[in-house]
Amino acid sequence: MEAQDAAEAVVPGVPRLRSLAEVAELVTLVSPLYVRFSAGPAADAAAGSRDHESGCVLPGLSVNPLAPEAWWDRPLEHWLARQLCQYAHLMTPHRFPWVLTGQVAGRGPDCEPLLVGTTPVASIDRSVVDEAEATYRREFRPGDDGR
């Protein structure tokens, strides 16, 4: 897959989200939803998830939640921007963000949910990650550790 192809990657049979507003609308309609940056559902079904630092095979797919926690008092789009930006570094020519649901089977080494029984729900266009990064830079203080 070429670099440009990753940005254009889609998950067959599911909608392609092209804005944070579309992601937000989906999150308000379907719960729970998660995002994963990978080569897609078919590749994940064949390979699963592995903790790259330890080499351990994980008992589910490593994901990031799209629904905000109860304490979140800002707009949903801000939560989504932060969640997408936390893992945007995982986008490569062979990995793209996609939305899925499933059952939490445990937690990974970064305390992220590990899903089993997954169902693809949507793919996320590169333009959404770009919008998320712009929103994150505008609305947050990246790197501020409170000191």
CSV table of N, CA and C in Angstrom, one decimal:
chain,number,residue,atom,x,y,z
A,1,MET,N,0.8,-1.2,0.0
A,1,MET,CA,0.0,0.0,0.0
A,1,MET,C,0.9,1.2,0.0
A,2,GLU,N,0.7,2.1,-0.9
A,2,GLU,CA,1.4,3.4,-1.0
A,2,GLU,C,1.0,4.3,0.1
A,3,ALA,N,1.8,5.4,0.5
A,3,ALA,CA,1.5,6.3,1.5
A,3,ALA,C,0.1,7.0,1.2
A,4,GLN,N,-0.1,7.3,0.0
A,4,GLN,CA,-1.4,8.0,-0.4
A,4,GLN,C,-2.5,7.0,-0.2
A,5,ASP,N,-2.3,5.7,-0.5
A,5,ASP,CA,-3.3,4.7,-0.3
A,5,ASP,C,-3.8,4.6,1.1
A,6,ALA,N,-2.9,4.7,2.1
A,6,ALA,CA,-3.3,4.6,3.5
A,6,ALA,C,-4.3,5.7,3.8
A,7,ALA,N,-4.1,6.9,3.3
A,7,ALA,CA,-5.0,8.0,3.6
A,7,ALA,C,-6.4,7.8,2.9
A,8,GLU,N,-6.4,7.0,1.9
A,8,GLU,CA,-7.6,6.7,1.2
A,8,GLU,C,-8.2,5.3,1.6
A,9,ALA,N,-7.6,4.6,2.6
A,9,ALA,CA,-8.0,3.3,2.9
A,9,ALA,C,-9.5,3.3,3.4
A,10,VAL,N,-10.2,2.3,3.1
A,10,VAL,CA,-11.6,2.2,3.5
A,10,VAL,C,-11.8,0.8,4.1
A,11,VAL,N,-12.8,0.6,4.9
A,11,VAL,CA,-13.2,-0.7,5.3
A,11,VAL,C,-14.5,-1.1,4.5
A,12,PRO,N,-14.4,-2.1,3.7
A,12,PRO,CA,-15.5,-2.5,2.9
A,12,PRO,C,-16.8,-2.7,3.6
A,13,GLY,N,-17.9,-2.2,3.1
A,13,GLY,CA,-19.2,-2.4,3.7
A,13,GLY,C,-19.6,-1.5,4.8
A,14,VAL,N,-18.7,-0.5,5.2
A,14,VAL,CA,-19.1,0.5,6.2
A,14,VAL,C,-18.9,1.9,5.7
A,15,PRO,N,-19.6,2.8,6.4
A,15,PRO,CA,-19.4,4.2,5.9
A,15,PRO,C,-18.0,4.8,6.2
A,16,ARG,N,-17.7,5.8,5.4
A,16,ARG,CA,-16.4,6.5,5.6
A,16,ARG,C,-16.7,7.9,6.2
A,17,LEU,N,-16.2,8.2,7.3
A,17,LEU,CA,-16.4,9.4,8.0
A,17,LEU,C,-15.4,10.5,7.5
A,18,ARG,N,-15.9,11.7,7.2
A,18,ARG,CA,-15.1,12.7,6.6
A,18,ARG,C,-15.0,14.0,7.4
A,19,SER,N,-15.5,14.0,8.7
A,19,SER,CA,-15.4,15.1,9.6
A,19,SER,C,-15.5,14.7,11.0
A,20,LEU,N,-15.0,15.6,11.9
A,20,LEU,CA,-15.2,15.3,13.3
A,20,LEU,C,-16.7,15.3,13.7
A,21,ALA,N,-17.5,16.2,13.0
A,21,ALA,CA,-18.9,16.2,13.3
A,21,ALA,C,-19.6,14.9,12.9
A,22,GLU,N,-19.1,14.2,11.8
A,22,GLU,CA,-19.7,12.9,11.5
A,22,GLU,C,-19.3,11.9,12.5
A,23,VAL,N,-18.1,11.9,13.0
A,23,VAL,CA,-17.7,11.0,14.1
A,23,VAL,C,-18.5,11.2,15.3
A,24,ALA,N,-18.7,12.5,15.7
A,24,ALA,CA,-19.5,12.8,16.9
A,24,ALA,C,-20.9,12.3,16.7
A,25,GLU,N,-21.5,12.5,15.5
A,25,GLU,CA,-22.9,12.0,15.3
A,25,GLU,C,-23.0,10.5,15.5
A,26,LEU,N,-22.0,9.8,15.0
A,26,LEU,CA,-22.0,8.3,15.1
A,26,LEU,C,-21.9,7.9,16.6
A,27,VAL,N,-21.0,8.6,17.3
A,27,VAL,CA,-20.8,8.3,18.7
A,27,VAL,C,-22.1,8.5,19.5
A,28,THR,N,-22.9,9.5,19.2
A,28,THR,CA,-24.1,9.7,19.9
A,28,THR,C,-25.2,8.7,19.5
A,29,LEU,N,-25.0,8.0,18.4
A,29,LEU,CA,-26.0,7.0,18.0
A,29,LEU,C,-25.7,5.6,18.4
A,30,VAL,N,-24.4,5.3,18.4
A,30,VAL,CA,-23.9,3.9,18.7
A,30,VAL,C,-23.0,3.9,19.8
A,31,SER,N,-23.2,3.0,20.8
A,31,SER,CA,-22.2,2.9,21.9
A,31,SER,C,-22.1,1.5,22.4
A,32,PRO,N,-20.9,1.1,22.8
A,32,PRO,CA,-19.7,1.9,22.8
A,32,PRO,C,-19.0,1.8,21.5
A,33,LEU,N,-18.2,2.8,21.1
A,33,LEU,CA,-17.4,2.8,19.9
A,33,LEU,C,-16.0,3.1,20.3
A,34,TYR,N,-15.1,2.5,19.5
A,34,TYR,CA,-13.6,2.7,19.7
A,34,TYR,C,-13.0,3.0,18.4
A,35,VAL,N,-11.8,3.5,18.4
A,35,VAL,CA,-11.0,3.7,17.2
A,35,VAL,C,-9.7,2.9,17.3
A,36,ARG,N,-9.3,2.4,16.2
A,36,ARG,CA,-8.1,1.6,16.1
A,36,ARG,C,-7.3,2.1,14.8
A,37,PHE,N,-6.0,2.2,15.0
A,37,PHE,CA,-5.1,2.5,13.9
A,37,PHE,C,-4.4,1.2,13.5
A,38,SER,N,-4.8,0.7,12.3
A,38,SER,CA,-4.2,-0.6,11.9
A,38,SER,C,-4.4,-0.7,10.4
A,39,ALA,N,-4.0,-1.9,9.9
A,39,ALA,CA,-4.2,-2.2,8.4
A,39,ALA,C,-5.7,-2.6,8.1
A,40,GLY,N,-6.5,-2.6,9.1
A,40,GLY,CA,-7.9,-2.8,8.9
A,40,GLY,C,-8.4,-4.1,9.5
A,41,PRO,N,-9.7,-4.3,9.5
A,41,PRO,CA,-10.3,-5.5,10.2
A,41,PRO,C,-9.8,-6.8,9.7
A,42,ALA,N,-9.7,-7.0,8.4
A,42,ALA,CA,-9.2,-8.3,7.8
A,42,ALA,C,-7.8,-8.6,8.3
A,43,ALA,N,-6.9,-7.6,8.3
A,43,ALA,CA,-5.5,-7.8,8.7
A,43,ALA,C,-5.5,-8.1,10.2
A,44,ASP,N,-6.3,-7.4,11.0
A,44,ASP,CA,-6.4,-7.7,12.4
A,44,ASP,C,-6.9,-9.0,12.8
A,45,ALA,N,-7.9,-9.5,12.0
A,45,ALA,CA,-8.5,-10.8,12.2
A,45,ALA,C,-7.4,-11.9,12.0
A,46,ALA,N,-6.5,-11.7,11.1
A,46,ALA,CA,-5.4,-12.6,10.8
A,46,ALA,C,-4.3,-12.5,11.8
A,47,ALA,N,-4.0,-11.3,12.3
A,47,ALA,CA,-2.8,-11.1,13.1
A,47,ALA,C,-3.0,-10.8,14.6
A,48,GLY,N,-4.2,-10.3,14.9
A,48,GLY,CA,-4.5,-9.9,16.3
A,48,GLY,C,-3.6,-8.7,16.7
A,49,SER,N,-3.5,-8.6,18.0
A,49,SER,CA,-2.7,-7.4,18.6
A,49,SER,C,-1.5,-8.0,19.4
A,50,ARG,N,-0.4,-7.3,19.4
A,50,ARG,CA,0.8,-7.6,20.1
A,50,ARG,C,1.3,-6.4,20.8
A,51,ASP,N,1.8,-6.6,22.0
A,51,ASP,CA,2.5,-5.5,22.7
A,51,ASP,C,3.9,-5.5,22.1
A,52,HIS,N,4.3,-4.5,21.3
A,52,HIS,CA,5.5,-4.5,20.6
A,52,HIS,C,6.8,-4.4,21.5
A,53,GLU,N,6.6,-3.7,22.7
A,53,GLU,CA,7.7,-3.6,23.6
A,53,GLU,C,8.1,-5.0,24.3
A,54,SER,N,7.1,-5.7,24.7
A,54,SER,CA,7.4,-7.0,25.4
A,54,SER,C,7.3,-8.2,24.5
A,55,GLY,N,6.6,-8.0,23.3
A,55,GLY,CA,6.4,-9.2,22.4
A,55,GLY,C,5.2,-10.0,22.8
A,56,CYS,N,4.5,-9.7,23.9
A,56,CYS,CA,3.4,-10.4,24.4
A,56,CYS,C,2.2,-10.3,23.4
A,57,VAL,N,1.5,-11.4,23.2
A,57,VAL,CA,0.3,-11.4,22.4
A,57,VAL,C,-0.8,-10.9,23.3
A,58,LEU,N,-1.6,-10.0,22.8
A,58,LEU,CA,-2.7,-9.4,23.7
A,58,LEU,C,-4.0,-10.2,23.4
A,59,PRO,N,-4.9,-10.3,24.5
A,59,PRO,CA,-6.1,-11.1,24.3
A,59,PRO,C,-7.2,-10.4,23.6
A,60,GLY,N,-6.9,-9.4,22.8
A,60,GLY,CA,-7.9,-8.6,22.1
A,60,GLY,C,-7.2,-7.5,21.3
A,61,LEU,N,-8.0,-6.8,20.5
A,61,LEU,CA,-7.4,-5.7,19.8
A,61,LEU,C,-7.3,-4.4,20.6
A,62,SER,N,-6.2,-3.8,20.6
A,62,SER,CA,-5.9,-2.6,21.3
A,62,SER,C,-6.6,-1.4,20.6
A,63,VAL,N,-7.5,-0.7,21.4
A,63,VAL,CA,-8.3,0.4,20.9
A,63,VAL,C,-8.3,1.6,21.8
A,64,ASN,N,-8.9,2.6,21.3
A,64,ASN,CA,-9.0,3.9,22.1
A,64,ASN,C,-10.5,4.2,22.1
A,65,PRO,N,-11.1,4.5,23.3
A,65,PRO,CA,-12.6,4.8,23.4
A,65,PRO,C,-12.9,6.1,22.7
A,66,LEU,N,-14.1,6.1,22.0
A,66,LEU,CA,-14.5,7.4,21.4
A,66,LEU,C,-15.6,8.1,22.3
A,67,ALA,N,-16.3,7.4,23.2
A,67,ALA,CA,-17.2,8.0,24.1
A,67,ALA,C,-16.5,8.6,25.2
A,68,PRO,N,-16.8,9.9,25.5
A,68,PRO,CA,-16.1,10.6,26.6
A,68,PRO,C,-16.5,10.0,28.0
A,69,GLU,N,-15.6,10.1,28.9
A,69,GLU,CA,-15.9,9.8,30.3
A,69,GLU,C,-16.9,10.7,30.9
A,70,ALA,N,-17.6,10.3,32.0
A,70,ALA,CA,-18.7,11.1,32.6
A,70,ALA,C,-18.2,12.5,33.1
A,71,TRP,N,-16.9,12.6,33.5
A,71,TRP,CA,-16.3,13.8,34.0
A,71,TRP,C,-16.0,14.8,32.9
A,72,TRP,N,-16.0,14.4,31.6
A,72,TRP,CA,-15.7,15.3,30.5
A,72,TRP,C,-16.8,16.4,30.4
A,73,ASP,N,-16.4,17.7,30.5
A,73,ASP,CA,-17.3,18.8,30.5
A,73,ASP,C,-17.1,19.7,29.3
A,74,ARG,N,-16.5,19.2,28.3
A,74,ARG,CA,-16.2,20.0,27.1
A,74,ARG,C,-17.0,19.4,25.9
A,75,PRO,N,-17.0,20.0,24.8
A,75,PRO,CA,-17.7,19.4,23.6
A,75,PRO,C,-17.1,18.1,23.2
A,76,LEU,N,-18.0,17.2,22.7
A,76,LEU,CA,-17.7,15.9,22.3
A,76,LEU,C,-16.6,15.9,21.2
A,77,GLU,N,-16.6,16.9,20.3
A,77,GLU,CA,-15.6,17.0,19.3
A,77,GLU,C,-14.2,17.2,19.9
A,78,HIS,N,-14.1,17.9,21.0
A,78,HIS,CA,-12.8,18.1,21.7
A,78,HIS,C,-12.3,16.7,22.2
A,79,TRP,N,-13.1,15.9,22.8
A,79,TRP,CA,-12.7,14.6,23.2
A,79,TRP,C,-12.3,13.8,22.0
A,80,LEU,N,-13.0,13.8,21.0
A,80,LEU,CA,-12.7,13.0,19.8
A,80,LEU,C,-11.3,13.5,19.2
A,81,ALA,N,-11.1,14.8,19.2
A,81,ALA,CA,-9.9,15.3,18.6
A,81,ALA,C,-8.7,14.8,19.5
A,82,ARG,N,-8.9,14.8,20.8
A,82,ARG,CA,-7.8,14.3,21.7
A,82,ARG,C,-7.6,12.8,21.5
A,83,GLN,N,-8.6,12.1,21.4
A,83,GLN,CA,-8.5,10.6,21.3
A,83,GLN,C,-7.8,10.3,19.9
A,84,LEU,N,-8.2,10.9,18.9
A,84,LEU,CA,-7.6,10.7,17.6
A,84,LEU,C,-6.1,11.1,17.6
A,85,CYS,N,-5.8,12.2,18.2
A,85,CYS,CA,-4.4,12.7,18.2
A,85,CYS,C,-3.5,11.9,19.0
A,86,GLN,N,-4.0,11.3,20.1
A,86,GLN,CA,-3.2,10.5,21.0
A,86,GLN,C,-2.5,9.3,20.2
A,87,TYR,N,-3.2,8.8,19.1
A,87,TYR,CA,-2.7,7.7,18.4
A,87,TYR,C,-2.4,8.0,16.9
A,88,ALA,N,-2.5,9.2,16.5
A,88,ALA,CA,-2.3,9.6,15.1
A,88,ALA,C,-0.9,9.2,14.7
A,89,HIS,N,0.1,9.2,15.6
A,89,HIS,CA,1.4,8.8,15.2
A,89,HIS,C,1.5,7.3,14.7
A,90,LEU,N,0.4,6.6,14.9
A,90,LEU,CA,0.4,5.2,14.4
A,90,LEU,C,0.0,5.1,12.9
A,91,MET,N,-0.4,6.2,12.4
A,91,MET,CA,-0.8,6.2,10.9
A,91,MET,C,0.5,6.1,10.1
A,92,THR,N,0.5,5.1,9.3
A,92,THR,CA,1.7,4.8,8.4
A,92,THR,C,1.1,4.6,7.0
A,93,PRO,N,2.0,4.3,6.1
A,93,PRO,CA,1.5,3.9,4.8
A,93,PRO,C,0.6,2.6,4.8
A,94,HIS,N,0.7,1.9,5.9
A,94,HIS,CA,-0.1,0.6,6.0
A,94,HIS,C,-1.1,0.6,7.1
A,95,ARG,N,-1.3,1.7,7.8
A,95,ARG,CA,-2.2,1.8,9.0
A,95,ARG,C,-3.1,3.1,8.8
A,96,PHE,N,-4.4,2.9,9.2
A,96,PHE,CA,-5.3,4.0,9.1
A,96,PHE,C,-6.3,3.8,10.3
A,97,PRO,N,-7.0,4.9,10.6
A,97,PRO,CA,-8.0,4.8,11.7
A,97,PRO,C,-9.3,4.3,11.2
A,98,TRP,N,-9.9,3.4,12.0
A,98,TRP,CA,-11.2,2.9,11.7
A,98,TRP,C,-12.0,2.7,13.1
A,99,VAL,N,-13.3,2.7,13.0
A,99,VAL,CA,-14.2,2.7,14.1
A,99,VAL,C,-14.7,1.3,14.3
A,100,LEU,N,-14.8,0.8,15.5
A,100,LEU,CA,-15.3,-0.6,15.7
A,100,LEU,C,-16.0,-0.6,17.1
A,101,THR,N,-16.7,-1.7,17.3
A,101,THR,CA,-17.3,-2.0,18.6
A,101,THR,C,-17.0,-3.5,18.9
A,102,GLY,N,-17.2,-3.8,20.1
A,102,GLY,CA,-16.9,-5.2,20.6
A,102,GLY,C,-17.0,-5.2,22.1
A,103,GLN,N,-16.5,-6.4,22.7
A,103,GLN,CA,-16.6,-6.6,24.1
A,103,GLN,C,-15.1,-6.4,24.7
A,104,VAL,N,-15.0,-5.7,25.8
A,104,VAL,CA,-13.7,-5.5,26.4
A,104,VAL,C,-13.3,-6.8,27.1
A,105,ALA,N,-12.1,-7.3,26.7
A,105,ALA,CA,-11.6,-8.6,27.3
A,105,ALA,C,-10.5,-8.3,28.3
A,106,GLY,N,-10.1,-7.1,28.4
A,106,GLY,CA,-9.0,-6.8,29.3
A,106,GLY,C,-8.4,-5.4,29.0
A,107,ARG,N,-7.3,-5.2,29.6
A,107,ARG,CA,-6.6,-3.9,29.3
A,107,ARG,C,-5.2,-4.2,28.9
A,108,GLY,N,-4.7,-3.3,28.0
A,108,GLY,CA,-3.3,-3.4,27.5
A,108,GLY,C,-2.3,-2.8,28.4
A,109,PRO,N,-1.0,-2.7,28.0
A,109,PRO,CA,0.0,-2.2,28.8
A,109,PRO,C,-0.1,-0.7,29.1
A,110,ASP,N,-0.9,0.0,28.2
A,110,ASP,CA,-1.1,1.5,28.5
A,110,ASP,C,-2.5,1.7,29.0
A,111,CYS,N,-3.1,0.6,29.6
A,111,CYS,CA,-4.4,0.7,30.2
A,111,CYS,C,-5.5,0.8,29.1
A,112,GLU,N,-5.2,0.6,27.8
A,112,GLU,CA,-6.2,0.8,26.8
A,112,GLU,C,-7.1,-0.5,26.7
A,113,PRO,N,-8.4,-0.3,26.4
A,113,PRO,CA,-9.2,-1.5,26.2
A,113,PRO,C,-8.7,-2.5,25.2
A,114,LEU,N,-8.9,-3.7,25.4
A,114,LEU,CA,-8.6,-4.8,24.4
A,114,LEU,C,-10.0,-5.4,24.1
A,115,LEU,N,-10.3,-5.4,22.8
A,115,LEU,CA,-11.6,-5.8,22.3
A,115,LEU,C,-11.6,-7.2,21.7
A,116,VAL,N,-12.6,-8.0,21.9
A,116,VAL,CA,-12.9,-9.2,21.2
A,116,VAL,C,-14.3,-9.1,20.6
A,117,GLY,N,-14.6,-10.0,19.7
A,117,GLY,CA,-15.9,-10.0,19.1
A,117,GLY,C,-16.2,-8.7,18.4
A,118,THR,N,-15.2,-8.2,17.7
A,118,THR,CA,-15.3,-6.9,17.1
A,118,THR,C,-16.1,-6.9,15.8
A,119,THR,N,-16.7,-5.7,15.6
A,119,THR,CA,-17.5,-5.4,14.4
A,119,THR,C,-17.1,-4.1,13.9
A,120,PRO,N,-16.6,-4.0,12.6
A,120,PRO,CA,-16.3,-2.7,12.0
A,120,PRO,C,-17.5,-1.9,11.8
A,121,VAL,N,-17.4,-0.6,12.1
A,121,VAL,CA,-18.5,0.3,12.0
A,121,VAL,C,-18.3,1.4,11.0
A,122,ALA,N,-17.1,1.9,10.8
A,122,ALA,CA,-16.8,3.0,9.9
A,122,ALA,C,-15.3,3.1,9.7
A,123,SER,N,-14.9,3.7,8.6
A,123,SER,CA,-13.5,4.1,8.4
A,123,SER,C,-13.4,5.6,8.6
A,124,ILE,N,-12.2,6.1,8.9
A,124,ILE,CA,-12.0,7.5,9.2
A,124,ILE,C,-11.1,8.1,8.1
A,125,ASP,N,-11.5,9.0,7.4
A,125,ASP,CA,-10.7,9.7,6.4
A,125,ASP,C,-9.5,10.4,7.0
A,126,ARG,N,-8.4,10.5,6.3
A,126,ARG,CA,-7.3,11.3,6.8
A,126,ARG,C,-7.6,12.7,7.1
A,127,SER,N,-8.6,13.3,6.4
A,127,SER,CA,-9.0,14.7,6.6
A,127,SER,C,-9.6,14.9,8.0
A,128,VAL,N,-10.1,13.8,8.6
A,128,VAL,CA,-10.7,13.9,10.0
A,128,VAL,C,-9.5,14.0,11.0
A,129,VAL,N,-8.4,13.2,10.7
A,129,VAL,CA,-7.3,13.3,11.6
A,129,VAL,C,-6.6,14.7,11.5
A,130,ASP,N,-6.6,15.2,10.3
A,130,ASP,CA,-6.1,16.6,10.1
A,130,ASP,C,-6.9,17.6,10.9
A,131,GLU,N,-8.2,17.5,10.8
A,131,GLU,CA,-9.2,18.3,11.5
A,131,GLU,C,-9.0,18.2,13.0
A,132,ALA,N,-8.8,16.9,13.5
A,132,ALA,CA,-8.6,16.6,14.9
A,132,ALA,C,-7.3,17.3,15.4
A,133,GLU,N,-6.2,17.2,14.6
A,133,GLU,CA,-5.0,17.8,15.0
A,133,GLU,C,-5.1,19.3,15.1
A,134,ALA,N,-5.8,20.0,14.2
A,134,ALA,CA,-6.0,21.4,14.2
A,134,ALA,C,-6.8,21.8,15.4
A,135,THR,N,-7.9,21.0,15.7
A,135,THR,CA,-8.7,21.3,16.9
A,135,THR,C,-7.9,21.1,18.2
A,136,TYR,N,-7.1,20.0,18.2
A,136,TYR,CA,-6.3,19.8,19.4
A,136,TYR,C,-5.3,20.9,19.7
A,137,ARG,N,-4.7,21.4,18.6
A,137,ARG,CA,-3.7,22.5,18.8
A,137,ARG,C,-4.4,23.8,19.3
A,138,ARG,N,-5.7,24.0,18.8
A,138,ARG,CA,-6.4,25.2,19.1
A,138,ARG,C,-7.0,25.1,20.5
A,139,GLU,N,-7.5,24.0,20.9
A,139,GLU,CA,-8.3,23.9,22.2
A,139,GLU,C,-7.5,23.3,23.4
A,140,PHE,N,-6.3,22.8,23.2
A,140,PHE,CA,-5.6,22.2,24.3
A,140,PHE,C,-4.2,22.8,24.4
A,141,ARG,N,-3.6,22.4,25.5
A,141,ARG,CA,-2.2,22.8,25.7
A,141,ARG,C,-1.3,21.6,25.6
A,142,PRO,N,-1.0,21.1,24.5
A,142,PRO,CA,-0.2,19.9,24.3
A,142,PRO,C,1.1,20.0,25.1
A,143,GLY,N,1.4,18.9,25.8
A,143,GLY,CA,2.7,18.9,26.6
A,143,GLY,C,2.7,19.6,27.9
A,144,ASP,N,1.6,20.3,28.3
A,144,ASP,CA,1.5,21.0,29.5
A,144,ASP,C,1.3,19.9,30.6
A,145,ASP,N,2.3,19.8,31.5
A,145,ASP,CA,2.2,18.8,32.6
A,145,ASP,C,1.9,19.5,33.9
A,146,GLY,N,1.4,20.7,33.9
A,146,GLY,CA,0.9,21.4,35.1
A,146,GLY,C,2.0,22.0,36.0
A,147,ARG,N,3.3,22.0,35.5
A,147,ARG,CA,4.3,22.6,36.4
A,147,ARG,C,4.4,24.0,36.2
